Short mmCIF file of N, CA and C in Angstrom, two decimals:
data_model
loop_
_atom_site.label_atom_id
_atom_site.label_comp_id
_atom_site.label_asym_id
_atom_site.label_seq_id
_atom_site.Cartn_x
_atom_site.Cartn_y
_atom_site.Cartn_z
N UNK A 115 -34.05 -17.94 206.06
CA UNK A 115 -32.62 -17.89 205.49
C UNK A 115 -30.90 -19.11 205.93
N UNK A 116 -31.67 -19.99 206.68
CA UNK A 116 -30.65 -20.97 207.01
C UNK A 116 -30.75 -21.95 205.66
N UNK A 117 -31.36 -21.77 204.86
CA UNK A 117 -31.60 -22.46 204.01
C UNK A 117 -30.93 -21.78 202.49
N UNK A 118 -31.03 -20.70 202.92
CA UNK A 118 -29.70 -19.58 201.76
C UNK A 118 -28.39 -20.44 201.76
N UNK A 119 -28.10 -20.37 202.76
CA UNK A 119 -26.63 -21.00 203.65
C UNK A 119 -26.20 -22.13 203.09
N UNK A 120 -27.05 -22.95 203.43
CA UNK A 120 -26.61 -24.13 202.90
C UNK A 120 -26.99 -24.86 201.36
N UNK A 121 -27.43 -23.50 200.57
CA UNK A 121 -27.43 -24.32 199.17
C UNK A 121 -26.26 -24.18 198.58
N UNK A 122 -25.06 -23.82 198.83
CA UNK A 122 -24.05 -24.01 198.23
C UNK A 122 -23.10 -25.33 198.78
N UNK A 123 -23.41 -26.00 199.97
CA UNK A 123 -22.99 -26.94 200.21
C UNK A 123 -23.76 -27.86 199.53
N UNK A 124 -24.96 -27.90 198.96
CA UNK A 124 -25.92 -29.12 199.11
C UNK A 124 -25.51 -28.95 197.39
N UNK A 125 -25.23 -27.97 196.77
CA UNK A 125 -24.60 -27.64 195.12
C UNK A 125 -23.03 -28.19 195.48
N UNK A 126 -22.18 -28.41 196.35
CA UNK A 126 -20.79 -28.89 196.08
C UNK A 126 -21.13 -30.36 196.65
N UNK A 127 -22.28 -30.83 197.26
CA UNK A 127 -22.53 -32.36 197.54
C UNK A 127 -22.38 -32.80 196.07
N UNK A 128 -23.98 -31.79 195.55
CA UNK A 128 -23.99 -32.86 194.57
C UNK A 128 -23.16 -32.91 193.00
N UNK A 129 -22.12 -31.96 193.09
CA UNK A 129 -21.13 -31.88 192.09
C UNK A 129 -20.33 -32.87 192.09
N UNK A 130 -20.08 -33.23 193.87
CA UNK A 130 -19.12 -33.99 194.12
C UNK A 130 -19.46 -35.70 193.81
N UNK A 131 -21.13 -35.49 194.15
CA UNK A 131 -21.34 -36.86 193.97
C UNK A 131 -21.52 -37.62 192.21
N UNK A 132 -22.12 -36.21 191.56
CA UNK A 132 -21.90 -36.44 190.06
C UNK A 132 -20.11 -36.83 189.59
N UNK A 133 -19.47 -36.23 190.49
CA UNK A 133 -17.85 -36.62 189.63
C UNK A 133 -17.76 -37.88 190.42
N UNK A 134 -17.88 -38.40 191.23
CA UNK A 134 -16.92 -39.75 192.37
C UNK A 134 -17.66 -40.58 191.16
N UNK A 135 -18.96 -40.75 191.05
CA UNK A 135 -19.98 -41.51 190.15
C UNK A 135 -19.38 -41.77 188.58
N UNK A 136 -19.15 -40.29 187.81
CA UNK A 136 -18.48 -40.34 186.65
C UNK A 136 -17.19 -41.44 186.85
N UNK A 137 -16.41 -41.08 187.44
CA UNK A 137 -15.41 -41.74 187.13
C UNK A 137 -15.26 -43.33 187.58
N UNK A 138 -16.62 -43.44 188.78
CA UNK A 138 -16.83 -45.18 188.91
C UNK A 138 -17.27 -45.43 187.56
N UNK A 139 -18.39 -44.81 186.65
CA UNK A 139 -18.74 -45.49 185.67
C UNK A 139 -17.89 -45.78 185.04
N UNK A 140 -16.52 -44.68 184.78
CA UNK A 140 -15.86 -44.91 183.48
C UNK A 140 -14.40 -45.91 183.91
N UNK A 141 -14.59 -46.46 185.37
CA UNK A 141 -14.06 -47.42 185.08
C UNK A 141 -14.25 -48.85 185.57
N UNK A 142 -15.24 -48.28 185.96
CA UNK A 142 -16.15 -50.07 186.55
C UNK A 142 -15.63 -51.17 185.57
N UNK A 143 -15.41 -51.17 184.35
CA UNK A 143 -14.99 -51.95 183.87
C UNK A 143 -13.39 -53.08 184.09
N UNK A 144 -12.36 -52.28 184.81
CA UNK A 144 -11.58 -52.80 185.22
C UNK A 144 -11.72 -52.99 187.24
N UNK A 145 -11.50 -53.97 187.53
CA UNK A 145 -11.70 -54.48 188.78
C UNK A 145 -11.34 -53.48 189.72
N UNK A 146 -9.97 -53.25 189.77
CA UNK A 146 -9.24 -51.83 190.44
C UNK A 146 -10.25 -50.64 190.55
N UNK A 147 -11.21 -50.38 189.26
CA UNK A 147 -11.55 -49.48 189.28
C UNK A 147 -12.90 -49.53 189.71
N UNK A 148 -13.80 -51.12 189.90
CA UNK A 148 -14.82 -50.72 190.20
C UNK A 148 -15.02 -50.54 191.96
N UNK A 149 -13.36 -51.53 192.45
CA UNK A 149 -13.30 -51.51 193.85
C UNK A 149 -13.07 -49.79 194.49
N UNK A 150 -12.21 -49.36 193.78
CA UNK A 150 -11.88 -47.75 193.99
C UNK A 150 -13.10 -46.90 193.77
N UNK A 151 -13.95 -47.28 193.21
CA UNK A 151 -15.14 -46.44 192.63
C UNK A 151 -16.23 -46.77 193.78
N UNK A 152 -16.39 -47.98 194.57
CA UNK A 152 -17.34 -47.94 195.66
C UNK A 152 -16.78 -47.96 196.95
N UNK A 153 -15.53 -47.83 196.86
CA UNK A 153 -14.91 -47.42 198.46
C UNK A 153 -14.86 -46.14 198.54
N UNK A 154 -14.85 -45.54 197.44
CA UNK A 154 -15.05 -43.84 197.74
C UNK A 154 -15.72 -43.18 197.83
N UNK A 155 -17.01 -43.75 197.00
CA UNK A 155 -18.40 -43.83 197.39
C UNK A 155 -18.88 -43.72 198.62
N UNK A 156 -18.92 -45.03 199.41
CA UNK A 156 -19.27 -45.33 200.53
C UNK A 156 -18.61 -44.70 201.64
N UNK A 157 -17.08 -44.19 201.39
CA UNK A 157 -16.15 -43.67 202.11
C UNK A 157 -16.97 -41.93 202.51
N UNK A 158 -17.50 -41.43 201.13
CA UNK A 158 -17.60 -40.50 201.28
C UNK A 158 -19.09 -40.23 201.61
N UNK A 159 -19.74 -40.84 201.76
CA UNK A 159 -21.36 -41.18 201.98
C UNK A 159 -21.26 -40.93 203.50
N UNK A 160 -20.55 -42.03 204.19
CA UNK A 160 -20.27 -41.93 205.47
C UNK A 160 -19.91 -40.82 206.04
N UNK A 161 -18.95 -40.13 205.21
CA UNK A 161 -18.26 -38.99 206.09
C UNK A 161 -19.05 -38.25 205.96
N UNK A 162 -20.01 -37.73 205.12
CA UNK A 162 -20.78 -36.58 204.97
C UNK A 162 -21.70 -36.70 205.66
N UNK A 163 -22.23 -35.64 206.96
CA UNK A 163 -23.32 -35.64 207.50
C UNK A 163 -24.61 -36.09 207.13
N UNK A 164 -25.73 -36.19 207.59
CA UNK A 164 -27.10 -37.07 207.55
C UNK A 164 -27.74 -35.69 207.06
N UNK A 165 -28.62 -35.39 206.04
CA UNK A 165 -29.88 -34.35 206.07
C UNK A 165 -29.60 -34.37 204.39
N UNK A 166 -30.45 -33.76 204.00
CA UNK A 166 -31.22 -32.71 202.95
C UNK A 166 -30.14 -32.57 202.02
N UNK A 167 -29.38 -31.18 202.93
CA UNK A 167 -28.09 -30.66 202.31
C UNK A 167 -27.04 -31.43 201.75
N UNK A 168 -26.28 -32.74 202.55
CA UNK A 168 -25.31 -33.23 202.25
C UNK A 168 -25.63 -34.87 201.93
N UNK A 169 -25.67 -35.03 202.99
CA UNK A 169 -25.79 -36.68 202.01
C UNK A 169 -26.85 -37.20 201.52
N UNK A 170 -27.75 -36.62 201.23
CA UNK A 170 -29.09 -36.89 199.83
C UNK A 170 -28.71 -36.14 198.73
N UNK A 171 -28.19 -35.32 198.88
CA UNK A 171 -27.86 -34.19 197.29
C UNK A 171 -26.16 -35.13 196.90
N UNK A 172 -25.36 -35.61 197.93
CA UNK A 172 -24.34 -36.34 197.16
C UNK A 172 -25.07 -37.83 196.46
N UNK A 173 -26.31 -38.08 196.91
CA UNK A 173 -26.39 -39.48 196.54
C UNK A 173 -27.09 -39.34 195.29
N UNK A 174 -28.18 -38.04 195.25
CA UNK A 174 -28.77 -37.80 193.96
C UNK A 174 -27.93 -37.06 193.17
N UNK A 175 -26.74 -36.43 193.02
CA UNK A 175 -25.76 -36.37 191.92
C UNK A 175 -25.44 -37.50 191.55
N UNK A 176 -24.83 -38.86 192.69
CA UNK A 176 -23.97 -39.83 192.21
C UNK A 176 -25.39 -40.78 191.27
N UNK A 177 -26.42 -40.85 191.64
CA UNK A 177 -27.49 -41.60 190.70
C UNK A 177 -27.81 -40.71 189.85
N UNK A 178 -27.60 -39.72 189.18
CA UNK A 178 -28.60 -39.10 188.22
C UNK A 178 -26.94 -39.29 186.96
N UNK A 179 -26.31 -39.39 187.26
CA UNK A 179 -25.06 -39.70 186.75
C UNK A 179 -24.69 -40.86 186.14
N UNK A 180 -25.38 -42.28 187.25
CA UNK A 180 -25.26 -43.30 186.72
C UNK A 180 -26.55 -43.76 185.76
N UNK A 181 -27.65 -43.15 186.04
CA UNK A 181 -28.80 -42.93 184.90
C UNK A 181 -28.44 -42.67 183.90
N UNK A 182 -27.73 -41.57 183.49
CA UNK A 182 -27.56 -40.88 182.37
C UNK A 182 -26.69 -41.74 181.45
N UNK A 183 -25.80 -42.60 182.38
CA UNK A 183 -24.68 -43.41 181.81
C UNK A 183 -25.52 -44.54 181.13
N UNK A 184 -26.37 -45.21 181.90
CA UNK A 184 -27.20 -46.52 181.52
C UNK A 184 -28.13 -45.99 180.18
N UNK A 185 -28.28 -45.02 180.07
CA UNK A 185 -29.05 -44.92 178.58
C UNK A 185 -28.23 -45.03 177.31
N UNK A 186 -28.59 -45.50 176.21
CA UNK A 186 -28.32 -45.57 175.01
C UNK A 186 -27.58 -44.56 174.66
N UNK A 187 -26.31 -44.44 174.03
CA UNK A 187 -25.71 -43.39 173.42
C UNK A 187 -26.02 -43.89 172.17
N UNK A 188 -25.67 -42.87 171.10
CA UNK A 188 -26.13 -42.62 169.50
C UNK A 188 -25.23 -43.64 168.97
N UNK A 189 -23.76 -44.15 169.32
CA UNK A 189 -23.47 -45.40 168.86
C UNK A 189 -24.21 -46.30 168.71
N UNK A 190 -25.35 -46.44 169.71
CA UNK A 190 -25.59 -47.54 170.10
C UNK A 190 -25.36 -48.60 170.91
N UNK A 191 -24.57 -48.04 171.50
CA UNK A 191 -23.88 -48.65 172.73
C UNK A 191 -23.97 -48.12 174.23
N UNK A 192 -23.74 -48.70 175.33
CA UNK A 192 -23.76 -48.47 176.46
C UNK A 192 -22.49 -47.98 177.33
N UNK A 193 -22.27 -47.11 178.49
CA UNK A 193 -21.55 -46.73 179.06
C UNK A 193 -21.56 -48.20 180.25
N UNK A 194 -22.45 -48.22 180.65
CA UNK A 194 -22.56 -49.46 181.79
C UNK A 194 -23.08 -50.97 181.24
N UNK A 195 -21.54 -51.73 181.03
CA UNK A 195 -21.85 -52.85 180.43
C UNK A 195 -23.13 -53.86 180.92
N UNK A 196 -23.70 -54.67 180.37
CA UNK A 196 -24.16 -55.95 180.90
C UNK A 196 -23.97 -56.90 181.24
N UNK A 197 -22.87 -56.79 182.57
CA UNK A 197 -21.97 -57.77 182.70
C UNK A 197 -21.90 -57.71 184.19
N UNK A 198 -21.28 -58.46 184.97
CA UNK A 198 -20.99 -58.36 186.50
C UNK A 198 -20.62 -57.32 187.01
N UNK A 199 -19.40 -56.83 186.28
CA UNK A 199 -19.10 -55.25 187.24
C UNK A 199 -20.02 -54.57 186.76
N UNK A 200 -20.67 -54.32 185.55
CA UNK A 200 -22.00 -53.32 185.51
C UNK A 200 -23.20 -53.63 186.46
N UNK A 201 -23.73 -54.96 186.71
CA UNK A 201 -24.70 -54.90 187.55
C UNK A 201 -24.19 -54.22 189.03
N UNK A 202 -22.77 -54.90 189.19
CA UNK A 202 -22.54 -54.44 190.59
C UNK A 202 -22.60 -52.76 190.88
N UNK A 203 -22.39 -52.26 190.34
CA UNK A 203 -22.68 -50.46 189.46
C UNK A 203 -23.76 -50.12 190.18
N UNK A 204 -24.79 -50.99 189.28
CA UNK A 204 -26.50 -50.46 189.67
C UNK A 204 -26.20 -51.08 190.63
N UNK A 205 -26.35 -51.57 191.30
CA UNK A 205 -26.52 -52.20 192.83
C UNK A 205 -25.65 -51.37 193.57
N UNK A 206 -24.67 -50.87 193.74
CA UNK A 206 -23.88 -49.78 194.40
C UNK A 206 -25.10 -48.60 194.43
N UNK A 207 -25.42 -48.05 193.20
CA UNK A 207 -26.03 -47.09 192.95
C UNK A 207 -27.80 -47.13 193.98
N UNK A 208 -28.23 -48.22 193.91
CA UNK A 208 -29.52 -48.36 194.32
C UNK A 208 -29.05 -48.19 195.58
N UNK A 209 -28.02 -48.57 196.76
CA UNK A 209 -27.86 -48.94 198.14
C UNK A 209 -27.42 -47.17 198.20
N UNK A 210 -26.50 -46.90 197.31
CA UNK A 210 -26.10 -44.94 197.39
C UNK A 210 -27.67 -44.69 197.85
N UNK A 211 -28.36 -44.49 196.89
CA UNK A 211 -29.81 -43.91 197.19
C UNK A 211 -30.48 -43.97 198.24
N UNK A 212 -30.38 -45.35 198.25
CA UNK A 212 -31.22 -45.51 200.06
C UNK A 212 -30.22 -45.29 201.16
N UNK A 213 -28.64 -44.87 201.22
CA UNK A 213 -28.15 -44.30 201.89
C UNK A 213 -28.34 -43.28 202.20
N UNK A 214 -29.12 -42.23 201.10
CA UNK A 214 -29.33 -40.43 201.06
C UNK A 214 -30.47 -40.58 201.76
N UNK A 215 -31.46 -41.71 201.51
CA UNK A 215 -32.65 -41.40 202.08
C UNK A 215 -32.64 -41.91 203.87
N UNK A 216 -31.75 -43.15 203.84
CA UNK A 216 -31.64 -43.27 205.50
C UNK A 216 -30.79 -42.12 206.63
N UNK A 217 -30.50 -41.31 205.88
CA UNK A 217 -29.53 -40.14 206.27
C UNK A 217 -30.86 -39.13 206.74
N UNK A 218 -31.84 -39.20 206.11
CA UNK A 218 -33.13 -38.59 206.75
C UNK A 218 -33.91 -38.91 208.10
N UNK A 219 -33.84 -40.12 208.23
CA UNK A 219 -34.27 -40.60 209.29
C UNK A 219 -33.84 -39.93 211.09
N UNK A 220 -34.44 -39.32 211.54
CA UNK A 220 -33.99 -38.71 212.87
C UNK A 220 -34.05 -40.02 214.05
N UNK A 221 -33.16 -40.27 214.63
CA UNK A 221 -33.10 -41.40 215.59
C UNK A 221 -33.51 -40.83 216.85
N UNK A 222 -34.78 -41.49 216.80
CA UNK A 222 -34.96 -41.12 218.44
C UNK A 222 -34.63 -42.07 219.59
N UNK A 223 -34.66 -41.35 220.98
CA UNK A 223 -34.41 -42.49 222.25
C UNK A 223 -35.61 -43.12 222.25
N UNK A 224 -35.05 -44.78 222.87
CA UNK A 224 -35.47 -45.44 223.40
C UNK A 224 -36.67 -45.27 224.20
N UNK A 225 -37.83 -45.60 224.48
CA UNK A 225 -38.99 -45.70 225.14
C UNK A 225 -38.21 -45.54 227.14
N UNK A 226 -38.08 -45.20 228.00
CA UNK A 226 -38.23 -45.29 229.17
C UNK A 226 -36.36 -44.72 229.22
N UNK A 227 -36.17 -44.11 228.14
CA UNK A 227 -34.13 -43.33 228.54
C UNK A 227 -34.44 -42.14 228.91
N UNK A 228 -33.46 -42.21 230.31
CA UNK A 228 -33.64 -40.85 230.88
C UNK A 228 -32.76 -39.54 230.41
N UNK A 229 -31.63 -40.25 229.10
CA UNK A 229 -31.15 -39.37 228.90
C UNK A 229 -29.67 -39.28 228.91
N UNK A 230 -29.44 -40.27 229.77
CA UNK A 230 -28.03 -40.62 230.66
C UNK A 230 -28.22 -40.03 231.56
N UNK A 231 -29.35 -39.57 232.24
CA UNK A 231 -29.35 -38.62 233.30
C UNK A 231 -29.83 -39.84 234.71
N UNK A 232 -29.34 -40.66 235.64
CA UNK A 232 -29.37 -41.31 236.42
C UNK A 232 -30.51 -40.70 237.28
N UNK A 233 -31.53 -41.71 237.93
CA UNK A 233 -32.48 -41.28 238.94
C UNK A 233 -31.80 -41.75 240.64
N UNK A 234 -32.37 -40.70 241.02
CA UNK A 234 -31.23 -40.62 242.63
C UNK A 234 -32.75 -41.88 243.41
N UNK A 235 -31.82 -42.57 244.05
CA UNK A 235 -32.51 -43.89 245.15
C UNK A 235 -33.17 -42.97 245.74
#
């Protein structure tokens, strides 16, 4: 039942990632557009809580749009150009997807950590 309550959050994060990626793809040819797209993407990726329903769904939405934009259009051209800004955008897509999966890793306590409780002398 808890999964059903998280589904709207996942859809919202997926659509948010797709929207940010669309803007980044359309503006990456301009230096300011690439910087704005990268900063916005990483700010949202860091701000979202880790997990399947938030950070990973944002990353998947972002990367799916990027992958769609890298395919050849009917006119024979591409939305993501094969220059420095295009390759930078592809690199950002790789980092975004990795960041989505890194959020799934649970952080454990180091061995011997008492959880912040000191032992009596």
